[in-house]
């Protein structure tokens, strides 16, 4: 496994890999969710590259950038074990040198959900992902359904800007008790960790109602809201029952919907989602 930092090193390493390159962008502190994306990349390409970059431009002013968990030696060990060919570890200086001034704004779908609560977040995400695509010249990239709006934003950007790259999406990997794996789970105290299963439980309860024939957006949102409120340690930021591609809130579900939410457990902000599909 080759590890590179600068754009020049990256380009040289890329030139040696004759074949289809799959990229898995990450912010490190890797877990099985990330590794599942590496597996998908392996199945769909000749070489696999992973980037680790905690992107400052996608964190808000009060975000957890400085506190974001990091463990590079462990990450590299995991990636080596997963048969990754190339790891790119750019610094902030490499990604945003002095004078940097080009940003990508995906306009409409970023008005909803995470985008509405985290102004500027997806501008940072779209820009850094475009840079990762350009620098690696990857043919394919894999993202997790865990960040459903991120997937929608990136697919929109790739289509709008004619980027020559294929986007694949891996399912959300969960702990045994249903909590979606996340680097941020490391922040949770023992009691918060236990209570954090309420996100998945709320989604499943709404899914159950959908299976019983419930199609009303308000009622599905209420089911999730009530469930979250029943957990004392949880503080709800939003629940959503939205159009799966446009991401606007639905009054009534026609065929499918994206259920999603953001919930604070103490200081830790967790997100989760589930797609409803009429059989
Ligand atoms: P992050 O390091 O949190 O920026 O995540 C890097 C990639 O891993 C993103 O495409 C995420 O959607 C994906 N990811 C994070 N958690 C999970 C999970 N539990 N299951 C599947 N993919 C995930």
GROMACS .gro file of C-alpha atoms and ligand atoms in nm:
model
  302
    1UNK     CA    1   0.000   0.000   0.000
    2UNK     CA    2   0.139   0.336  -0.104
    3UNK     CA    3   0.081   0.647   0.107
    4UNK     CA    4   0.112   0.989  -0.052
    5UNK     CA    5   0.060   1.348   0.056
    6UNK     CA    6   0.129   1.598  -0.222
    7UNK     CA    7  -0.057   1.633  -0.552
    8UNK     CA    8   0.266   1.553  -0.740
    9UNK     CA    9   0.315   1.228  -0.546
   10UNK     CA   10  -0.050   1.142  -0.603
   11UNK     CA   11  -0.027   1.204  -0.978
   12UNK     CA   12   0.288   0.991  -1.002
   13UNK     CA   13   0.122   0.705  -0.812
   14UNK     CA   14  -0.190   0.733  -1.029
   15UNK     CA   15   0.019   0.714  -1.347
   16UNK     CA   16   0.151   0.375  -1.232
   17UNK     CA   17  -0.197   0.231  -1.187
   18UNK     CA   18  -0.303   0.127  -1.536
   19UNK     CA   19  -0.671   0.041  -1.503
   20UNK     CA   20  -0.993   0.149  -1.339
   21UNK     CA   21  -0.942   0.338  -1.013
   22UNK     CA   22  -1.207   0.339  -0.740
   23UNK     CA   23  -1.192   0.611  -0.474
   24UNK     CA   24  -1.334   0.606  -0.121
   25UNK     CA   25  -1.324   0.955   0.031
   26UNK     CA   26  -1.318   0.961   0.414
   27UNK     CA   27  -1.238   1.182   0.709
   28UNK     CA   28  -1.058   0.897   0.885
   29UNK     CA   29  -1.117   0.731   1.223
   30UNK     CA   30  -1.227   0.440   1.013
   31UNK     CA   31  -1.485   0.177   1.100
   32UNK     CA   32  -1.664  -0.109   0.925
   33UNK     CA   33  -1.886   0.138   0.738
   34UNK     CA   34  -1.582   0.281   0.560
   35UNK     CA   35  -1.436  -0.067   0.502
   36UNK     CA   36  -1.761  -0.184   0.341
   37UNK     CA   37  -1.717   0.096   0.086
   38UNK     CA   38  -1.360  -0.020   0.019
   39UNK     CA   39  -1.500  -0.368  -0.051
   40UNK     CA   40  -1.748  -0.224  -0.302
   41UNK     CA   41  -1.464  -0.029  -0.465
   42UNK     CA   42  -1.257  -0.349  -0.495
   43UNK     CA   43  -1.544  -0.534  -0.661
   44UNK     CA   44  -1.591  -0.257  -0.917
   45UNK     CA   45  -1.240  -0.147  -1.006
   46UNK     CA   46  -0.881  -0.261  -1.062
   47UNK     CA   47  -0.723  -0.033  -0.800
   48UNK     CA   48  -0.859   0.123  -0.483
   49UNK     CA   49  -0.758   0.458  -0.336
   50UNK     CA   50  -0.877   0.598  -0.003
   51UNK     CA   51  -0.842   0.962   0.093
   52UNK     CA   52  -0.831   1.073   0.454
   53UNK     CA   53  -0.890   1.444   0.498
   54UNK     CA   54  -1.083   1.618   0.774
   55UNK     CA   55  -1.217   1.894   0.554
   56UNK     CA   56  -1.229   2.226   0.745
   57UNK     CA   57  -1.461   2.391   0.491
   58UNK     CA   58  -1.750   2.156   0.568
   59UNK     CA   59  -1.748   2.230   0.942
   60UNK     CA   60  -1.941   2.529   1.075
   61UNK     CA   61  -1.783   2.787   1.307
   62UNK     CA   62  -1.920   2.604   1.610
   63UNK     CA   63  -1.857   2.261   1.457
   64UNK     CA   64  -1.637   1.991   1.599
   65UNK     CA   65  -1.342   2.028   1.358
   66UNK     CA   66  -1.068   2.044   1.623
   67UNK     CA   67  -1.226   1.772   1.831
   68UNK     CA   68  -1.286   1.540   1.533
   69UNK     CA   69  -1.142   1.199   1.629
   70UNK     CA   70  -0.819   1.096   1.459
   71UNK     CA   71  -0.608   0.779   1.469
   72UNK     CA   72  -0.391   0.760   1.159
   73UNK     CA   73  -0.177   0.455   1.256
   74UNK     CA   74  -0.490   0.250   1.316
   75UNK     CA   75  -0.654   0.377   0.996
   76UNK     CA   76  -0.351   0.278   0.788
   77UNK     CA   77  -0.345  -0.066   0.947
   78UNK     CA   78  -0.712  -0.118   0.862
   79UNK     CA   79  -0.664   0.001   0.504
   80UNK     CA   80  -0.360  -0.222   0.457
   81UNK     CA   81  -0.566  -0.515   0.583
   82UNK     CA   82  -0.842  -0.425   0.340
   83UNK     CA   83  -0.601  -0.444   0.045
   84UNK     CA   84  -0.611  -0.076  -0.044
   85UNK     CA   85  -0.354   0.025  -0.308
   86UNK     CA   86  -0.318   0.394  -0.241
   87UNK     CA   87  -0.389   0.624   0.055
   88UNK     CA   88  -0.391   0.998   0.003
   89UNK     CA   89  -0.339   1.215   0.311
   90UNK     CA   90  -0.346   1.575   0.193
   91UNK     CA   91  -0.289   1.858   0.440
   92UNK     CA   92  -0.522   2.160   0.461
   93UNK     CA   93  -0.246   2.365   0.299
   94UNK     CA   94  -0.241   2.134  -0.001
   95UNK     CA   95  -0.618   2.141  -0.036
   96UNK     CA   96  -0.667   2.511   0.037
   97UNK     CA   97  -0.345   2.696  -0.042
   98UNK     CA   98  -0.328   3.069   0.009
   99UNK     CA   99  -0.543   3.244  -0.248
  100UNK     CA  100  -0.789   2.955  -0.290
  101UNK     CA  101  -1.120   3.099  -0.414
  102UNK     CA  102  -1.317   2.850  -0.624
  103UNK     CA  103  -1.624   2.692  -0.467
  104UNK     CA  104  -1.905   2.467  -0.585
  105UNK     CA  105  -2.261   2.545  -0.483
  106UNK     CA  106  -2.525   2.283  -0.551
  107UNK     CA  107  -2.824   2.509  -0.509
  108UNK     CA  108  -3.161   2.345  -0.458
  109UNK     CA  109  -3.125   2.013  -0.281
  110UNK     CA  110  -2.890   2.171  -0.028
  111UNK     CA  111  -3.175   2.392   0.097
  112UNK     CA  112  -3.329   2.097   0.284
  113UNK     CA  113  -3.237   1.866   0.575
  114UNK     CA  114  -2.868   1.887   0.671
  115UNK     CA  115  -2.813   2.179   0.435
  116UNK     CA  116  -3.081   2.384   0.609
  117UNK     CA  117  -2.928   2.320   0.951
  118UNK     CA  118  -2.564   2.346   0.850
  119UNK     CA  119  -2.523   2.649   0.621
  120UNK     CA  120  -2.218   2.615   0.397
  121UNK     CA  121  -2.170   2.248   0.482
  122UNK     CA  122  -2.245   2.114   0.134
  123UNK     CA  123  -2.050   2.392  -0.034
  124UNK     CA  124  -1.749   2.256   0.154
  125UNK     CA  125  -1.839   1.895   0.075
  126UNK     CA  126  -1.901   1.951  -0.298
  127UNK     CA  127  -1.583   2.152  -0.337
  128UNK     CA  128  -1.358   1.907  -0.158
  129UNK     CA  129  -1.510   1.608  -0.336
  130UNK     CA  130  -1.460   1.778  -0.674
  131UNK     CA  131  -1.097   1.836  -0.577
  132UNK     CA  132  -1.057   1.472  -0.470
  133UNK     CA  133  -1.203   1.357  -0.803
  134UNK     CA  134  -0.981   1.589  -1.007
  135UNK     CA  135  -0.664   1.514  -0.819
  136UNK     CA  136  -0.702   1.134  -0.814
  137UNK     CA  137  -0.854   1.106  -1.163
  138UNK     CA  138  -1.063   0.822  -1.020
  139UNK     CA  139  -1.303   0.645  -1.255
  140UNK     CA  140  -1.545   0.558  -0.980
  141UNK     CA  141  -1.613   0.669  -0.622
  142UNK     CA  142  -1.810   0.505  -0.342
  143UNK     CA  143  -2.017   0.691  -0.083
  144UNK     CA  144  -2.233   0.569   0.206
  145UNK     CA  145  -2.611   0.589   0.220
  146UNK     CA  146  -2.557   0.690   0.586
  147UNK     CA  147  -2.510   1.043   0.447
  148UNK     CA  148  -2.808   1.033   0.211
  149UNK     CA  149  -2.813   1.403   0.127
  150UNK     CA  150  -2.439   1.399   0.058
  151UNK     CA  151  -2.499   1.124  -0.200
  152UNK     CA  152  -2.774   1.331  -0.362
  153UNK     CA  153  -2.556   1.644  -0.370
  154UNK     CA  154  -2.259   1.462  -0.522
  155UNK     CA  155  -2.470   1.288  -0.787
  156UNK     CA  156  -2.622   1.625  -0.878
  157UNK     CA  157  -2.278   1.789  -0.902
  158UNK     CA  158  -2.138   1.506  -1.116
  159UNK     CA  159  -2.434   1.529  -1.354
  160UNK     CA  160  -2.442   1.910  -1.369
  161UNK     CA  161  -2.068   1.950  -1.425
  162UNK     CA  162  -2.025   1.645  -1.655
  163UNK     CA  163  -1.765   1.490  -1.428
  164UNK     CA  164  -1.632   1.168  -1.586
  165UNK     CA  165  -1.681   0.953  -1.278
  166UNK     CA  166  -1.929   0.686  -1.171
  167UNK     CA  167  -2.087   0.714  -0.824
  168UNK     CA  168  -2.172   0.399  -0.628
  169UNK     CA  169  -2.357   0.392  -0.297
  170UNK     CA  170  -2.305   0.143  -0.012
  171UNK     CA  171  -2.574   0.058   0.247
  172UNK     CA  172  -2.552   0.189   0.605
  173UNK     CA  173  -2.353  -0.047   0.827
  174UNK     CA  174  -2.493  -0.070   1.180
  175UNK     CA  175  -2.392  -0.192   1.523
  176UNK     CA  176  -2.575  -0.505   1.646
  177UNK     CA  177  -2.831  -0.291   1.828
  178UNK     CA  178  -2.910  -0.086   1.517
  179UNK     CA  179  -2.701   0.227   1.580
  180UNK     CA  180  -2.547   0.341   1.250
  181UNK     CA  181  -2.168   0.321   1.271
  182UNK     CA  182  -2.009   0.663   1.281
  183UNK     CA  183  -1.674   0.811   1.379
  184UNK     CA  184  -1.873   1.047   1.602
  185UNK     CA  185  -2.007   0.756   1.812
  186UNK     CA  186  -1.670   0.773   1.990
  187UNK     CA  187  -1.791   1.092   2.163
  188UNK     CA  188  -2.086   0.919   2.332
  189UNK     CA  189  -2.089   0.840   2.703
  190UNK     CA  190  -2.210   0.495   2.802
  191UNK     CA  191  -2.564   0.613   2.873
  192UNK     CA  192  -2.575   0.824   2.556
  193UNK     CA  193  -2.448   0.527   2.355
  194UNK     CA  194  -2.736   0.317   2.487
  195UNK     CA  195  -2.992   0.590   2.421
  196UNK     CA  196  -2.855   0.650   2.070
  197UNK     CA  197  -3.038   0.343   1.936
  198UNK     CA  198  -3.350   0.561   1.947
  199UNK     CA  199  -3.271   0.704   1.601
  200UNK     CA  200  -3.293   0.366   1.436
  201UNK     CA  201  -3.591   0.265   1.651
  202UNK     CA  202  -3.779   0.579   1.543
  203UNK     CA  203  -3.705   0.508   1.175
  204UNK     CA  204  -3.818   0.146   1.210
  205UNK     CA  205  -4.139   0.250   1.384
  206UNK     CA  206  -4.226   0.484   1.097
  207UNK     CA  207  -4.132   0.213   0.848
  208UNK     CA  208  -4.367  -0.026   1.024
  209UNK     CA  209  -4.652   0.226   0.995
  210UNK     CA  210  -4.567   0.272   0.624
  211UNK     CA  211  -4.586  -0.105   0.576
  212UNK     CA  212  -4.929  -0.098   0.741
  213UNK     CA  213  -5.038   0.153   0.476
  214UNK     CA  214  -4.958   0.492   0.631
  215UNK     CA  215  -4.873   0.737   0.349
  216UNK     CA  216  -4.917   1.071   0.527
  217UNK     CA  217  -4.592   1.265   0.574
  218UNK     CA  218  -4.708   1.453   0.884
  219UNK     CA  219  -4.815   1.137   1.060
  220UNK     CA  220  -4.490   0.957   0.978
  221UNK     CA  221  -4.289   1.257   1.101
  222UNK     CA  222  -4.497   1.258   1.421
  223UNK     CA  223  -4.427   0.889   1.484
  224UNK     CA  224  -4.053   0.956   1.463
  225UNK     CA  225  -4.070   1.280   1.665
  226UNK     CA  226  -4.270   1.112   1.947
  227UNK     CA  227  -4.027   0.823   1.962
  228UNK     CA  228  -3.725   1.054   1.987
  229UNK     CA  229  -3.901   1.263   2.253
  230UNK     CA  230  -3.959   0.948   2.462
  231UNK     CA  231  -3.581   0.923   2.509
  232UNK     CA  232  -3.473   1.162   2.784
  233UNK     CA  233  -3.110   1.197   2.668
  234UNK     CA  234  -3.208   1.278   2.311
  235UNK     CA  235  -3.268   1.630   2.177
  236UNK     CA  236  -3.432   1.632   1.837
  237UNK     CA  237  -3.306   1.874   1.573
  238UNK     CA  238  -3.529   1.762   1.286
  239UNK     CA  239  -3.722   1.469   1.147
  240UNK     CA  240  -3.804   1.446   0.781
  241UNK     CA  241  -4.013   1.245   0.540
  242UNK     CA  242  -3.891   1.374   0.207
  243UNK     CA  243  -3.888   1.311  -0.167
  244UNK     CA  244  -3.601   1.062  -0.218
  245UNK     CA  245  -3.427   1.271  -0.486
  246UNK     CA  246  -3.553   1.629  -0.451
  247UNK     CA  247  -3.543   1.610  -0.070
  248UNK     CA  248  -3.842   1.842  -0.015
  249UNK     CA  249  -4.088   1.744   0.261
  250UNK     CA  250  -4.377   1.526   0.143
  251UNK     CA  251  -4.743   1.573   0.232
  252UNK     CA  252  -4.825   1.233   0.092
  253UNK     CA  253  -4.597   0.950  -0.021
  254UNK     CA  254  -4.660   0.834  -0.377
  255UNK     CA  255  -4.401   0.561  -0.430
  256UNK     CA  256  -4.102   0.617  -0.206
  257UNK     CA  257  -3.960   0.852   0.056
  258UNK     CA  258  -3.646   0.923   0.251
  259UNK     CA  259  -3.699   0.924   0.626
  260UNK     CA  260  -3.419   1.104   0.804
  261UNK     CA  261  -3.331   1.287   1.124
  262UNK     CA  262  -3.065   1.465   1.323
  263UNK     CA  263  -3.058   1.417   1.699
  264UNK     CA  264  -2.825   1.552   1.967
  265UNK     CA  265  -2.708   1.310   2.234
  266UNK     CA  266  -2.550   1.552   2.477
  267UNK     CA  267  -2.308   1.746   2.257
  268UNK     CA  268  -2.289   1.481   1.986
  269UNK     CA  269  -2.498   1.529   1.675
  270UNK     CA  270  -2.607   1.204   1.514
  271UNK     CA  271  -2.787   1.150   1.182
  272UNK     CA  272  -2.962   0.847   1.039
  273UNK     CA  273  -3.201   0.764   0.757
  274UNK     CA  274  -3.402   0.494   0.589
  275UNK     CA  275  -3.563   0.470   0.245
  276UNK     CA  276  -3.930   0.369   0.222
  277UNK     CA  277  -4.024   0.189  -0.095
  278UNK     CA  278  -4.373   0.075  -0.195
  279UNK     CA  279  -4.358  -0.296  -0.283
  280LIG     P1  280  -1.680   1.016   0.687
  280LIG     O1  281  -1.545   0.964   0.720
  280LIG     O2  282  -1.775   1.018   0.802
  280LIG     O3  283  -1.679   1.144   0.607
  280LIG     O4  284  -1.743   0.908   0.588
  280LIG     C1  285  -1.678   0.868   0.471
  280LIG     C2  286  -1.771   0.784   0.387
  280LIG     O5  287  -1.814   0.671   0.464
  280LIG     C3  288  -1.899   0.860   0.348
  280LIG     O6  289  -1.935   0.824   0.215
  280LIG     C4  290  -2.000   0.808   0.448
  280LIG     O7  291  -2.132   0.814   0.400
  280LIG     C5  292  -1.954   0.665   0.464
  280LIG     N1  293  -2.004   0.607   0.590
  280LIG     C6  294  -1.997   0.661   0.714
  280LIG     N2  295  -2.059   0.581   0.805
  280LIG     C7  296  -2.108   0.476   0.734
  280LIG     C8  297  -2.183   0.360   0.770
  280LIG     N3  298  -2.220   0.336   0.896
  280LIG     N4  299  -2.216   0.273   0.674
  280LIG     C9  300  -2.179   0.295   0.543
  280LIG     N5  301  -2.107   0.401   0.503
  280LIG    C10  302  -2.073   0.492   0.597
   0.00000   0.00000   0.00000
